Structures are given as C-alpha cells and as structure tokens.
DNA sequence: GTCTATATATCGATAGAC
DNA sequence: GTCTATCGATATATAGAC
C-alpha cells in the first residue's frame, strides 16, 4: 500500500446493493474489498491489506475467491447488474412518452451513483484491471445500458420533442453527470438525493429539448 | 504489470502540452510515463516497465527523478497548469458577457481534455496516489479553475440571463462533460474537436439558460 | 548520466495441519 | 474454513564503477 493517506472518495461505509446474494465471510470480503478498492485503488490494495481489515490470515481469502482479481470481478459484476436493472425497472414504470422516459432513466442513473458511490468508482475505474475474459460480461451490460438511453433519444428526435446539438455527444453528457457524482457529491449533505436526481433530469431535458417548448 | 492487455484509453501517442519545458531524457521519461500511467495506471506500472520501453536500465531513471512518485507529481503539475492557463486565457480573450464567458470556458475545458486525453486521465485518476504534500499544488489549481466557472455562473444569475435548476449541480454537470471525454471520444474520428467544443458550449448554455431566450 | 549488481521489502498464491 | 509457514516473483531504490 502506498504511503499516501489520501483517499479517492469522501469516506463512507461501503454498501453493496440490496440484491447482493453473498453472505457470511464471502460478503464481508466483498464489502471490505469495495471499501479499499474504492479508496486506494485495486492495484494499491494487497491481499494482506484486505486480510488485516477482515482480521483473517491472507490465505483464508482463497477459500472464498480464486484470486484477488476474482474479488474485483465479482464487484464489477454486481455493480453493472444493479445499475442495468435499475435502468430497466425505471423505464418499465415510466410512461412511454420520450421526455418521461429520459426523466426516469436519468433519475435511476443518478440515484445509483449517489447511493453506491464506492461501487460506481470501482466499476468505472478498475474495470480495465480485469482480463478481457472477466471484463466481457460487464462491458456487454454497459453497452446495453448505453443503448437504452440512445434509443429513447432517437425516438424523441423522431417525434420532434428532442433536438439536441449532437445526439451522441448529448447522450455522453447526460451519462457523465451521474458518473462524476461520486467525486464531489457528499451523501448526508443538505443536498438530498431526490433533489439531485430531479436536477439532473431537468438538466438532461434542457440539453435535449433546448428551445422547444416543454 | 498485470496480465491484462486491456487499456483504460483508446491508444494514441501520448502528448505533453507545448508549454512543457523538459527536454532530453527527462522529457522522454515523462512522455513514456504518461503513456503507461494512462493506459495501465500508476500502481500497475513499475519502474522496470518504464525503463524497458525507454531502453534504459531502471537505475538510470533516478538520475532524472527522485522517485516514481515524483514522475507522477510532475505530470500532475503539468496537466493542472496547462488546464488552468487555458481557462484563464479563454476568459481573457472573451467578451465580458456571461454567456460568452461560459462559451469560452467550456470550449477551452473541452479542447484540453480532447487533445490531451492521457494527461487528463492521469491527472484525474492518479492524483490520489500522491502524498498530500505533492498533491497540494494541483488541488489548489483545481479549486481555482472550479471557481472560475462558479463566478461566471453567479454573475449570469445576478444578471438574470442564467437560471439553472441548481447552480452547484449544474456547474458539476458542465465540468463532467469534459472530464469524461477521454473515455469515449476518439481523436481522428469524424467528430472533430471544434464541433465537439461547440456542442459542449451549446449544452452548457442550455443547462444554464433553460427557457430563457438566447 | 548510464551501467552492473544488489539490498530490502512486499507481492499473490500455495502446502499442509487442524 | 481458518491457521502457520513459506515459495517464487517482483517491487522501489541504492552503491559504486565507468
């Protein structure tokens, strides 16, 4: 571990999404790894660091995961699945009208990143540390999530309710609002998650609709 | 170095900003470190990896930098200074009217991230790897750059030409468009930097002005 | 300023007892 | 499933010749 005491994230207890099925020691390993990988990075966190926080011997971890990389892979899988399922559920519950669908997608995207910032950071910054084989399922899910937004934008443009300056650039800008959240947003501040999600939804619609009446 | 062949960035020759004063072997070290730190990460790049690409012995690097961390610190310094100077120059050349100032800031922010994607990634993802002492100057510059945008937004709101849903959230959203660029934008694609910068400027104004006439 | 050689520490992972 | 003990590889950095 490096001598730096700086952390990548404002420290919070690391939380896995409710859908996470692991329990017992396996779950403790995932939660602790999430905390350490988010704050120090995967390559700067050793098996010994993990074991020390868990009050286990390093060798005990290998009864639960085949390797350090497999711990990261599981976190990456959990994060991508929770995110994608949140987007799908939001779309399903929203009215079919494009503006309502964008609102629903952006709110879900923002809520995911605001309520699980450590998982968001690990998923986004450490994916490249996985071998292509272990990263592939996550990349596939990511592409599907990207496509959900792209399709809604296209439909809105066809219906003349969206007129973004550049569809792909605008989609990236909408996604970026959420992805950057963990680096500045402080849970428990005066700005609550609902207000934040609503502000992002409004910003997304301003980007897409521009001068068009809303 | 990890067994993964994945890279964090679409590979391009790493370029330092024109202002970089180093030359000779010192500059070659910085350019090579920039390439490796951006694609593999600081903690996954060893002194031996660096030396191998440079066709030098590992010990030769210590005639130019006191440590691996000092190489990163110099890259982080270069990146933050180039970025901040670009923002200041843009503001200086722009008309004082808030909308024109935002246009100028966003264009400069986007151009910096689009033309030096490796430097942007290293500056943003590896700053935490520095000891607080070495990171402090960069953090101070970052705060000043953030303040440049915040001030223009405040002035625009006072003049009733900006009405963002939430000033701090909107400033973060505007910044995020640029910061996320290196992860998807491909230099040399059909989307040129000027078009991209203009699209981002337009998106920023849509976020800030909303229904107000432009 | 680059080399050869190496000091010293830590890494991920395994063997085998219980 | 956790322990003790350790293997073999690799890490950053230094010493001293040229």
CSV table of C-alpha atoms (C1' of nucleotides) in Angstrom, one decimal:
chain,number,residue,atom,x,y,z
A,1,UNK,CA,0.0,0.0,0.0
A,2,UNK,CA,1.3,3.4,-0.8
A,3,UNK,CA,2.4,5.9,1.8
A,4,UNK,CA,-0.3,8.3,0.8
A,5,UNK,CA,-3.2,8.9,3.2
A,6,UNK,CA,-5.3,10.5,0.6
A,7,UNK,CA,-8.5,8.7,-0.4
A,8,UNK,CA,-10.1,8.9,-3.8
A,9,UNK,CA,-13.5,9.3,-2.2
A,10,UNK,CA,-15.1,11.0,0.7
A,11,UNK,CA,-15.1,8.1,3.1
A,12,UNK,CA,-18.4,6.4,3.8
A,13,UNK,CA,-19.2,2.9,4.9
A,14,UNK,CA,-19.1,0.9,1.7
A,15,UNK,CA,-22.5,-0.6,0.8
A,16,UNK,CA,-23.4,-3.3,-1.6
A,17,UNK,CA,-26.8,-3.1,-3.4
A,18,UNK,CA,-29.7,-5.0,-1.6
A,19,UNK,CA,-29.7,-7.5,-4.5
A,20,UNK,CA,-26.3,-8.9,-3.5
A,21,UNK,CA,-26.8,-12.6,-2.7
A,22,UNK,CA,-23.5,-13.4,-0.9
A,23,UNK,CA,-23.4,-13.7,2.8
A,24,UNK,CA,-21.1,-14.7,5.7
A,25,UNK,CA,-17.4,-14.2,5.2
A,26,UNK,CA,-17.7,-14.0,1.4
A,27,UNK,CA,-19.9,-11.0,1.8
A,28,UNK,CA,-17.6,-9.4,4.4
A,29,UNK,CA,-14.7,-9.8,1.9
A,30,UNK,CA,-16.7,-8.1,-0.8
A,31,UNK,CA,-17.7,-5.2,1.4
A,32,UNK,CA,-14.2,-4.7,2.7
A,33,UNK,CA,-12.7,-5.0,-0.8
A,34,UNK,CA,-15.2,-2.5,-2.0
A,35,UNK,CA,-14.1,0.0,0.6
A,36,UNK,CA,-10.4,-0.5,0.0
A,37,UNK,CA,-10.6,-0.7,-3.8
A,38,UNK,CA,-12.7,2.5,-3.9
A,39,UNK,CA,-10.4,4.5,-1.6
A,40,UNK,CA,-7.0,3.3,-2.6
A,41,UNK,CA,-7.5,1.5,-5.9
A,42,UNK,CA,-7.3,-2.2,-6.8
A,43,UNK,CA,-3.5,-2.3,-7.6
A,44,UNK,CA,-2.7,-0.4,-4.4
A,45,UNK,CA,-4.7,-2.8,-2.2
A,46,UNK,CA,-2.9,-6.1,-1.3
A,47,UNK,CA,-4.4,-9.4,-0.2
A,48,UNK,CA,-2.6,-8.6,3.1
A,49,UNK,CA,-4.4,-5.3,3.4
A,50,UNK,CA,-7.7,-7.0,2.9
A,51,UNK,CA,-7.0,-9.7,5.4
A,52,UNK,CA,-5.8,-7.3,8.0
A,53,UNK,CA,-9.1,-5.3,8.0
A,54,UNK,CA,-11.0,-8.5,8.0
A,55,UNK,CA,-8.9,-9.9,10.9
A,56,UNK,CA,-8.2,-13.0,8.8
A,57,UNK,CA,-5.0,-14.6,7.6
A,58,UNK,CA,-4.3,-13.8,3.9
A,59,UNK,CA,-4.6,-17.5,2.9
A,60,UNK,CA,-8.2,-17.6,4.4
A,61,UNK,CA,-9.4,-15.5,1.5
A,62,UNK,CA,-8.6,-18.2,-1.0
A,63,UNK,CA,-11.3,-20.4,0.5
A,64,UNK,CA,-13.8,-17.8,-0.9
A,65,UNK,CA,-12.3,-16.4,-4.1
A,66,UNK,CA,-9.9,-18.0,-6.5
A,67,UNK,CA,-7.8,-14.8,-6.7
A,68,UNK,CA,-7.7,-11.1,-5.9
A,69,UNK,CA,-8.8,-10.5,-9.5
A,70,UNK,CA,-11.9,-12.6,-8.9
A,71,UNK,CA,-12.9,-10.4,-6.0
A,72,UNK,CA,-12.8,-7.4,-8.2
A,73,UNK,CA,-14.6,-9.2,-11.0
A,74,UNK,CA,-17.5,-10.0,-8.6
A,75,UNK,CA,-17.8,-6.4,-7.5
A,76,UNK,CA,-17.7,-5.3,-11.1
A,77,UNK,CA,-20.4,-7.8,-12.0
A,78,UNK,CA,-22.6,-6.8,-9.0
A,79,UNK,CA,-22.3,-3.1,-9.9
A,80,UNK,CA,-23.1,-3.4,-13.5
A,81,UNK,CA,-26.1,-5.7,-12.9
A,82,UNK,CA,-27.6,-3.5,-10.2
A,83,UNK,CA,-27.2,-0.4,-12.5
A,84,UNK,CA,-28.7,-2.1,-15.5
A,85,UNK,CA,-31.6,-3.5,-13.6
A,86,UNK,CA,-32.3,-0.1,-12.1
A,87,UNK,CA,-32.4,1.5,-15.5
A,88,UNK,CA,-34.7,-1.2,-16.9
A,89,UNK,CA,-37.1,-1.0,-13.9
A,90,UNK,CA,-37.2,2.7,-14.3
A,91,UNK,CA,-38.1,2.5,-18.0
A,92,UNK,CA,-40.7,-0.1,-17.3
A,93,UNK,CA,-42.5,2.0,-14.7
A,94,UNK,CA,-42.4,5.2,-16.8
A,95,UNK,CA,-44.9,6.5,-19.3
A,96,UNK,CA,-43.8,5.7,-22.9
A,97,UNK,CA,-43.5,9.4,-23.8
A,98,UNK,CA,-39.8,10.2,-24.5
A,99,UNK,CA,-39.5,13.0,-22.0
A,100,UNK,CA,-40.8,10.9,-19.2
A,101,UNK,CA,-38.6,8.0,-20.2
A,102,UNK,CA,-35.5,10.3,-20.1
A,103,UNK,CA,-36.6,11.6,-16.7
A,104,UNK,CA,-36.9,8.0,-15.5
A,105,UNK,CA,-33.5,6.9,-16.9
A,106,UNK,CA,-31.6,9.9,-15.5
A,107,UNK,CA,-33.2,9.7,-12.1
A,108,UNK,CA,-32.3,6.0,-11.8
A,109,UNK,CA,-28.8,6.6,-13.2
A,110,UNK,CA,-28.2,9.4,-10.7
A,111,UNK,CA,-29.7,7.5,-7.7
A,112,UNK,CA,-27.5,4.5,-8.4
A,113,UNK,CA,-24.3,6.6,-8.5
A,114,UNK,CA,-25.3,8.7,-5.5
A,115,UNK,CA,-26.3,5.9,-3.2
A,116,UNK,CA,-23.5,3.5,-4.1
A,117,UNK,CA,-20.5,5.8,-4.8
A,118,UNK,CA,-17.8,3.3,-4.0
A,119,UNK,CA,-19.3,0.7,-6.2
A,120,UNK,CA,-19.6,3.2,-9.0
A,121,UNK,CA,-16.0,4.2,-8.7
A,122,UNK,CA,-14.6,0.7,-8.6
A,123,UNK,CA,-16.8,-0.3,-11.6
A,124,UNK,CA,-15.7,2.7,-13.6
A,125,UNK,CA,-12.0,3.0,-12.6
A,126,UNK,CA,-10.9,-0.6,-12.1
A,127,UNK,CA,-12.7,-2.4,-14.9
A,128,UNK,CA,-9.6,-2.1,-17.1
A,129,UNK,CA,-7.6,-4.1,-14.4
A,130,UNK,CA,-9.6,-7.3,-15.3
A,131,UNK,CA,-8.5,-9.7,-18.0
A,132,UNK,CA,-10.7,-9.3,-21.1
A,133,UNK,CA,-12.4,-12.6,-20.3
A,134,UNK,CA,-13.5,-11.4,-16.8
A,135,UNK,CA,-14.4,-7.9,-18.1
A,136,UNK,CA,-16.5,-9.0,-21.0
A,137,UNK,CA,-19.9,-9.5,-19.2
A,138,UNK,CA,-19.6,-6.1,-17.6
A,139,UNK,CA,-18.8,-4.4,-20.9
A,140,UNK,CA,-21.8,-6.1,-22.6
A,141,UNK,CA,-24.1,-4.8,-19.8
A,142,UNK,CA,-22.6,-1.3,-20.2
A,143,UNK,CA,-23.3,-1.3,-23.9
A,144,UNK,CA,-26.9,-2.4,-23.3
A,145,UNK,CA,-27.4,0.5,-20.7
A,146,UNK,CA,-25.9,3.0,-23.2
A,147,UNK,CA,-28.3,1.7,-25.8
A,148,UNK,CA,-31.3,2.2,-23.5
A,149,UNK,CA,-30.7,6.0,-23.5
A,150,UNK,CA,-29.7,6.2,-27.1
A,151,UNK,CA,-32.9,4.6,-28.2
A,152,UNK,CA,-35.1,6.9,-26.2
A,153,UNK,CA,-33.2,9.9,-27.6
A,154,UNK,CA,-33.7,8.7,-31.1
A,155,UNK,CA,-37.4,8.2,-30.6
A,156,UNK,CA,-37.7,11.6,-29.1
A,157,UNK,CA,-35.9,13.1,-32.1
A,158,UNK,CA,-38.2,11.3,-34.5
A,159,UNK,CA,-41.2,12.7,-32.6
A,160,UNK,CA,-39.6,16.2,-32.8
A,161,UNK,CA,-39.7,16.7,-29.0
A,162,UNK,CA,-35.9,16.4,-28.8
A,163,UNK,CA,-33.5,18.5,-30.8
A,164,UNK,CA,-30.0,18.0,-29.2
A,165,UNK,CA,-27.0,19.7,-30.8
A,166,UNK,CA,-25.4,16.3,-31.4
A,167,UNK,CA,-27.1,13.1,-30.2
A,168,UNK,CA,-24.1,11.1,-29.3
A,169,UNK,CA,-22.3,14.0,-27.5
A,170,UNK,CA,-25.5,14.8,-25.6
A,171,UNK,CA,-26.0,11.2,-24.5
A,172,UNK,CA,-22.5,11.2,-23.2
A,173,UNK,CA,-23.0,14.5,-21.4
A,174,UNK,CA,-26.2,13.1,-19.7
A,175,UNK,CA,-24.3,10.0,-18.6
A,176,UNK,CA,-21.4,12.0,-17.4
A,177,UNK,CA,-23.4,13.9,-14.8
A,178,UNK,CA,-24.1,10.6,-13.0
A,179,UNK,CA,-20.7,9.0,-13.5
A,180,UNK,CA,-18.9,12.0,-12.0
A,181,UNK,CA,-21.2,12.2,-8.9
A,182,UNK,CA,-19.1,10.1,-6.5
A,183,UNK,CA,-16.2,12.6,-6.9
A,184,UNK,CA,-18.0,15.6,-5.4
A,185,UNK,CA,-21.4,14.6,-4.0
A,186,UNK,CA,-21.4,14.1,-0.3
A,187,UNK,CA,-24.2,11.9,1.0
A,188,UNK,CA,-25.7,13.3,4.1
A,189,UNK,CA,-25.2,16.9,2.9
A,190,UNK,CA,-28.0,19.4,2.7
A,191,UNK,CA,-28.5,18.4,-1.0
A,192,UNK,CA,-30.6,15.2,-0.8
A,193,UNK,CA,-30.7,12.5,-3.4
A,194,UNK,CA,-34.2,13.3,-4.6
A,195,UNK,CA,-33.4,16.9,-5.3
A,196,UNK,CA,-30.2,15.9,-7.0
A,197,UNK,CA,-31.9,13.3,-9.2
A,198,UNK,CA,-34.6,15.9,-10.2
A,199,UNK,CA,-32.0,18.5,-11.0
A,200,UNK,CA,-30.2,16.0,-13.3
A,201,UNK,CA,-33.4,15.1,-15.0
A,202,UNK,CA,-34.2,18.7,-15.6
A,203,UNK,CA,-30.7,19.3,-17.0
A,204,UNK,CA,-31.0,16.3,-19.3
A,205,UNK,CA,-34.3,17.7,-20.7
A,206,UNK,CA,-32.8,21.1,-21.2
A,207,UNK,CA,-30.0,19.5,-23.2
A,208,UNK,CA,-32.3,17.5,-25.3
A,209,UNK,CA,-35.2,20.0,-25.8
A,210,UNK,CA,-33.4,23.3,-25.9
A,211,UNK,CA,-35.6,25.9,-27.4
A,212,UNK,CA,-38.5,23.5,-27.9
A,213,UNK,CA,-41.4,24.1,-25.6
A,214,UNK,CA,-41.7,21.7,-22.7
B,1,UNK,CA,2.4,-5.3,-14.5
B,2,UNK,CA,-0.9,-7.1,-14.5
B,3,UNK,CA,-1.7,-9.9,-17.0
B,4,UNK,CA,-4.5,-7.8,-18.6
B,5,UNK,CA,-4.0,-6.5,-22.1
B,6,UNK,CA,-6.9,-4.1,-21.7
B,7,UNK,CA,-6.1,-0.4,-21.8
B,8,UNK,CA,-8.0,2.3,-20.0
B,9,UNK,CA,-7.8,4.5,-23.1
B,10,UNK,CA,-8.1,4.2,-26.8
B,11,UNK,CA,-4.3,4.1,-27.6
B,12,UNK,CA,-2.7,7.2,-29.1
B,13,UNK,CA,0.8,8.6,-28.9
B,14,UNK,CA,0.9,10.4,-25.6
B,15,UNK,CA,1.5,14.1,-25.9
B,16,UNK,CA,2.6,16.7,-23.4
B,17,UNK,CA,1.3,20.2,-23.8
B,18,UNK,CA,3.5,22.6,-25.8
B,19,UNK,CA,4.4,24.5,-22.6
B,20,UNK,CA,6.3,21.6,-21.2
B,21,UNK,CA,9.8,22.8,-20.6
B,22,UNK,CA,11.6,19.5,-20.0
B,23,UNK,CA,13.8,18.0,-22.8
B,24,UNK,CA,16.2,15.2,-23.5
B,25,UNK,CA,15.9,12.0,-21.4
B,26,UNK,CA,13.8,13.7,-18.8
B,27,UNK,CA,11.2,14.6,-21.4
B,28,UNK,CA,11.2,11.0,-22.8
B,29,UNK,CA,10.6,9.7,-19.3
B,30,UNK,CA,7.6,12.0,-18.8
B,31,UNK,CA,6.1,11.1,-22.2
B,32,UNK,CA,6.6,7.3,-21.7
B,33,UNK,CA,5.3,7.5,-18.1
B,34,UNK,CA,2.3,9.5,-19.4
B,35,UNK,CA,1.5,6.7,-21.9
B,36,UNK,CA,1.9,3.9,-19.4
B,37,UNK,CA,0.2,5.6,-16.4
B,38,UNK,CA,-2.8,6.5,-18.7
B,39,UNK,CA,-3.2,3.0,-20.1
B,40,UNK,CA,-2.3,0.8,-17.2
B,41,UNK,CA,-2.5,3.1,-14.2
B,42,UNK,CA,0.3,4.4,-11.9
B,43,UNK,CA,0.3,1.5,-9.4
B,44,UNK,CA,0.3,-1.1,-12.2
B,45,UNK,CA,3.3,0.5,-14.0
B,46,UNK,CA,6.7,-0.4,-12.5
B,47,UNK,CA,10.0,1.4,-12.8
B,48,UNK,CA,11.1,-1.6,-14.8
B,49,UNK,CA,8.2,-1.3,-17.2
B,50,UNK,CA,9.2,2.3,-17.8
B,51,UNK,CA,12.9,1.5,-18.2
B,52,UNK,CA,12.1,-1.3,-20.6
B,53,UNK,CA,10.1,1.0,-23.0
B,54,UNK,CA,12.8,3.7,-22.7
B,55,UNK,CA,15.5,1.1,-23.4
B,56,UNK,CA,17.3,2.2,-20.2
B,57,UNK,CA,18.3,0.4,-17.0
B,58,UNK,CA,15.9,1.1,-14.1
B,59,UNK,CA,18.5,2.8,-12.1
B,60,UNK,CA,19.1,5.4,-14.9
B,61,UNK,CA,15.7,7.0,-14.2
B,62,UNK,CA,16.9,8.1,-10.7
B,63,UNK,CA,19.3,10.5,-12.3
B,64,UNK,CA,16.3,12.4,-13.6
B,65,UNK,CA,13.6,11.9,-10.9
B,66,UNK,CA,13.9,11.3,-7.2
B,67,UNK,CA,11.2,8.6,-7.3
B,68,UNK,CA,8.4,7.1,-9.3
B,69,UNK,CA,6.1,9.3,-7.3
B,70,UNK,CA,7.9,12.4,-8.4
B,71,UNK,CA,7.4,11.4,-12.1
B,72,UNK,CA,3.7,11.3,-11.4
B,73,UNK,CA,3.8,14.5,-9.5
B,74,UNK,CA,5.4,16.3,-12.4
B,75,UNK,CA,2.8,15.0,-14.8
B,76,UNK,CA,0.0,16.1,-12.5
B,77,UNK,CA,1.6,19.5,-12.2
B,78,UNK,CA,2.0,19.9,-15.9
B,79,UNK,CA,-1.6,18.9,-16.5
B,80,UNK,CA,-3.2,21.1,-14.0
B,81,UNK,CA,-1.1,24.2,-15.0
B,82,UNK,CA,-1.9,23.7,-18.7
B,83,UNK,CA,-5.6,23.3,-18.0
B,84,UNK,CA,-5.8,26.3,-15.7
B,85,UNK,CA,-3.8,28.5,-18.1
B,86,UNK,CA,-6.1,27.5,-21.0
B,87,UNK,CA,-9.2,28.5,-19.0
B,88,UNK,CA,-7.6,31.8,-17.9
B,89,UNK,CA,-6.5,32.7,-21.5
B,90,UNK,CA,-10.0,31.8,-22.8
B,91,UNK,CA,-11.7,34.1,-20.3
B,92,UNK,CA,-9.3,36.9,-21.1
B,93,UNK,CA,-10.0,36.7,-24.8
B,94,UNK,CA,-13.8,36.5,-24.4
B,95,UNK,CA,-16.3,39.3,-24.2
B,96,UNK,CA,-17.4,40.0,-20.6
B,97,UNK,CA,-21.0,39.0,-21.1
B,98,UNK,CA,-21.7,35.8,-19.0
B,99,UNK,CA,-22.9,33.7,-22.0
B,100,UNK,CA,-19.8,34.4,-23.9
B,101,UNK,CA,-17.6,33.7,-20.9
B,102,UNK,CA,-19.3,30.3,-20.4
B,103,UNK,CA,-18.8,29.5,-24.0
B,104,UNK,CA,-15.1,30.4,-23.8
B,105,UNK,CA,-14.6,28.4,-20.6
B,106,UNK,CA,-16.4,25.3,-21.9
B,107,UNK,CA,-14.6,25.4,-25.2
B,108,UNK,CA,-11.2,25.6,-23.5
B,109,UNK,CA,-12.1,22.8,-21.0
B,110,UNK,CA,-13.3,20.5,-23.8
B,111,UNK,CA,-10.3,21.2,-26.1
B,112,UNK,CA,-7.9,20.5,-23.2
B,113,UNK,CA,-9.5,17.1,-22.5
B,114,UNK,CA,-9.9,16.2,-26.1
B,115,UNK,CA,-6.4,17.0,-27.3
B,116,UNK,CA,-4.5,15.6,-24.2
B,117,UNK,CA,-6.7,12.7,-23.1
B,118,UNK,CA,-3.9,10.7,-21.4
B,119,UNK,CA,-2.8,13.7,-19.4
B,120,UNK,CA,-6.4,14.3,-18.4
B,121,UNK,CA,-6.9,10.7,-17.3
B,122,UNK,CA,-3.6,10.6,-15.2
B,123,UNK,CA,-4.4,13.9,-13.6
B,124,UNK,CA,-7.9,12.9,-12.7
B,125,UNK,CA,-7.4,9.2,-11.7
B,126,UNK,CA,-4.0,9.2,-10.2
B,127,UNK,CA,-3.9,12.4,-8.2
B,128,UNK,CA,-4.9,10.4,-5.1
B,129,UNK,CA,-1.8,8.3,-5.4
B,130,UNK,CA,0.4,11.3,-4.4
B,131,UNK,CA,1.2,12.2,-0.8
B,132,UNK,CA,-0.8,15.2,0.3
B,133,UNK,CA,2.3,17.3,0.1
B,134,UNK,CA,2.9,16.5,-3.6
B,135,UNK,CA,-0.8,16.7,-4.4
B,136,UNK,CA,-1.5,20.1,-2.7
B,137,UNK,CA,-0.4,22.4,-5.6
B,138,UNK,CA,-2.6,20.6,-8.0
B,139,UNK,CA,-5.6,20.6,-5.7
B,140,UNK,CA,-5.2,24.4,-5.3
B,141,UNK,CA,-5.1,24.9,-9.0
B,142,UNK,CA,-8.2,22.7,-9.4
B,143,UNK,CA,-10.1,24.7,-6.9
B,144,UNK,CA,-9.2,27.9,-8.7
B,145,UNK,CA,-10.4,26.5,-12.0
B,146,UNK,CA,-13.7,25.4,-10.4
B,147,UNK,CA,-14.1,28.9,-9.0
B,148,UNK,CA,-13.7,30.5,-12.5
B,149,UNK,CA,-16.8,28.7,-13.7
B,150,UNK,CA,-18.7,29.3,-10.5
B,151,UNK,CA,-18.1,33.0,-10.6
B,152,UNK,CA,-19.3,33.4,-14.2
B,153,UNK,CA,-22.5,31.4,-13.4
B,154,UNK,CA,-23.2,33.6,-10.3
B,155,UNK,CA,-22.7,36.7,-12.4
B,156,UNK,CA,-25.1,35.4,-15.1
B,157,UNK,CA,-27.7,34.5,-12.5
B,158,UNK,CA,-27.5,38.1,-11.0
B,159,UNK,CA,-28.0,39.4,-14.5
B,160,UNK,CA,-31.0,37.1,-15.0
B,161,UNK,CA,-29.5,35.6,-18.1
B,162,UNK,CA,-28.9,32.2,-16.3
B,163,UNK,CA,-31.5,30.3,-14.3
B,164,UNK,CA,-30.0,26.8,-13.7
B,165,UNK,CA,-32.1,24.3,-11.7
B,166,UNK,CA,-29.2,24.2,-9.1
B,167,UNK,CA,-26.0,26.2,-9.6
B,168,UNK,CA,-23.6,23.8,-8.0
B,169,UNK,CA,-25.1,20.7,-9.6
B,170,UNK,CA,-25.2,22.5,-13.0
B,171,UNK,CA,-21.5,23.6,-12.7
B,172,UNK,CA,-20.6,20.0,-11.9
B,173,UNK,CA,-22.6,18.7,-14.9
B,174,UNK,CA,-20.8,21.2,-17.2
B,175,UNK,CA,-17.4,20.2,-15.9
B,176,UNK,CA,-18.3,16.5,-16.2
B,177,UNK,CA,-18.9,16.7,-20.0
B,178,UNK,CA,-15.2,17.5,-20.4
B,179,UNK,CA,-13.7,15.2,-17.8
B,180,UNK,CA,-15.5,12.2,-19.2
B,181,UNK,CA,-14.3,12.9,-22.8
B,182,UNK,CA,-11.2,10.8,-22.8
B,183,UNK,CA,-13.2,7.7,-22.1
B,184,UNK,CA,-15.2,7.7,-25.2
B,185,UNK,CA,-14.0,10.4,-27.6
B,186,UNK,CA,-11.7,9.1,-30.4
B,187,UNK,CA,-9.4,11.7,-31.8
B,188,UNK,CA,-9.3,11.4,-35.6
B,189,UNK,CA,-12.9,10.3,-35.8
B,190,UNK,CA,-15.4,12.1,-38.0
B,191,UNK,CA,-16.3,14.2,-35.0
B,192,UNK,CA,-13.7,17.0,-34.9
B,193,UNK,CA,-12.6,18.9,-31.8
B,194,UNK,CA,-14.1,22.2,-32.9
B,195,UNK,CA,-17.6,20.6,-33.5
B,196,UNK,CA,-17.3,18.8,-30.1
B,197,UNK,CA,-16.3,22.0,-28.2
B,198,UNK,CA,-19.1,23.9,-29.8
B,199,UNK,CA,-21.6,21.2,-28.9
B,200,UNK,CA,-20.5,21.3,-25.3
B,201,UNK,CA,-20.7,25.0,-25.2
B,202,UNK,CA,-24.3,24.8,-26.5
B,203,UNK,CA,-25.2,22.2,-24.0
B,204,UNK,CA,-23.8,24.3,-21.2
B,205,UNK,CA,-25.9,27.3,-22.2
B,206,UNK,CA,-29.0,25.1,-22.5
B,207,UNK,CA,-28.4,23.9,-18.9
B,208,UNK,CA,-27.9,27.4,-17.6
B,209,UNK,CA,-30.5,29.4,-19.6
B,210,UNK,CA,-33.3,26.8,-20.0
B,211,UNK,CA,-36.4,28.5,-21.1
B,212,UNK,CA,-34.9,32.0,-21.1
B,213,UNK,CA,-34.4,33.4,-24.6
B,214,UNK,CA,-31.0,33.2,-26.1
C,1,DG,C1',24.2,10.0,-16.9
C,2,DT,C1',24.3,5.2,-17.7
C,3,DC,C1',25.8,0.9,-16.4
C,4,DT,C1',26.0,-3.9,-13.3
C,5,DA,C1',24.8,-5.7,-9.1
C,6,DT,C1',22.2,-5.9,-5.2
C,7,DA,C1',19.8,-4.5,-0.8
C,8,DT,C1',15.4,-4.8,1.3
C,9,DA,C1',10.6,-5.2,1.3
C,10,DT,C1',6.3,-6.7,-0.4
C,11,DC,C1',3.6,-9.1,-3.7
C,12,DG,C1',0.0,-13.1,-5.0
C,13,DA,C1',-0.6,-17.5,-4.1
C,14,DT,C1',0.1,-22.4,-2.2
C,15,DA,C1',1.1,-26.6,1.1
C,16,DG,C1',-0.4,-28.9,4.7
C,17,DA,C1',-2.0,-29.2,9.7
C,18,DC,C1',-6.2,-28.9,12.4
D,1,DG,C1',-12.8,-22.7,6.6
D,2,DT,C1',-9.0,-20.9,9.2
D,3,DC,C1',-4.5,-21.4,10.7
D,4,DT,C1',1.2,-21.4,10.2
D,5,DA,C1',4.7,-21.2,7.2
D,6,DT,C1',6.7,-20.3,3.0
D,7,DC,C1',7.6,-20.3,-2.1
D,8,DG,C1',9.0,-17.7,-6.1
D,9,DA,C1',8.4,-13.5,-8.3
D,10,DT,C1',8.5,-8.7,-8.3
D,11,DA,C1',8.6,-4.0,-6.2
D,12,DT,C1',11.3,0.6,-5.3
D,13,DA,C1',15.5,2.2,-4.6
D,14,DT,C1',20.7,2.4,-3.8
D,15,DA,C1',26.0,1.6,-4.2
D,16,DG,C1',29.7,2.1,-6.8
D,17,DA,C1',32.3,1.6,-11.4
D,18,DC,C1',32.9,4.0,-15.7
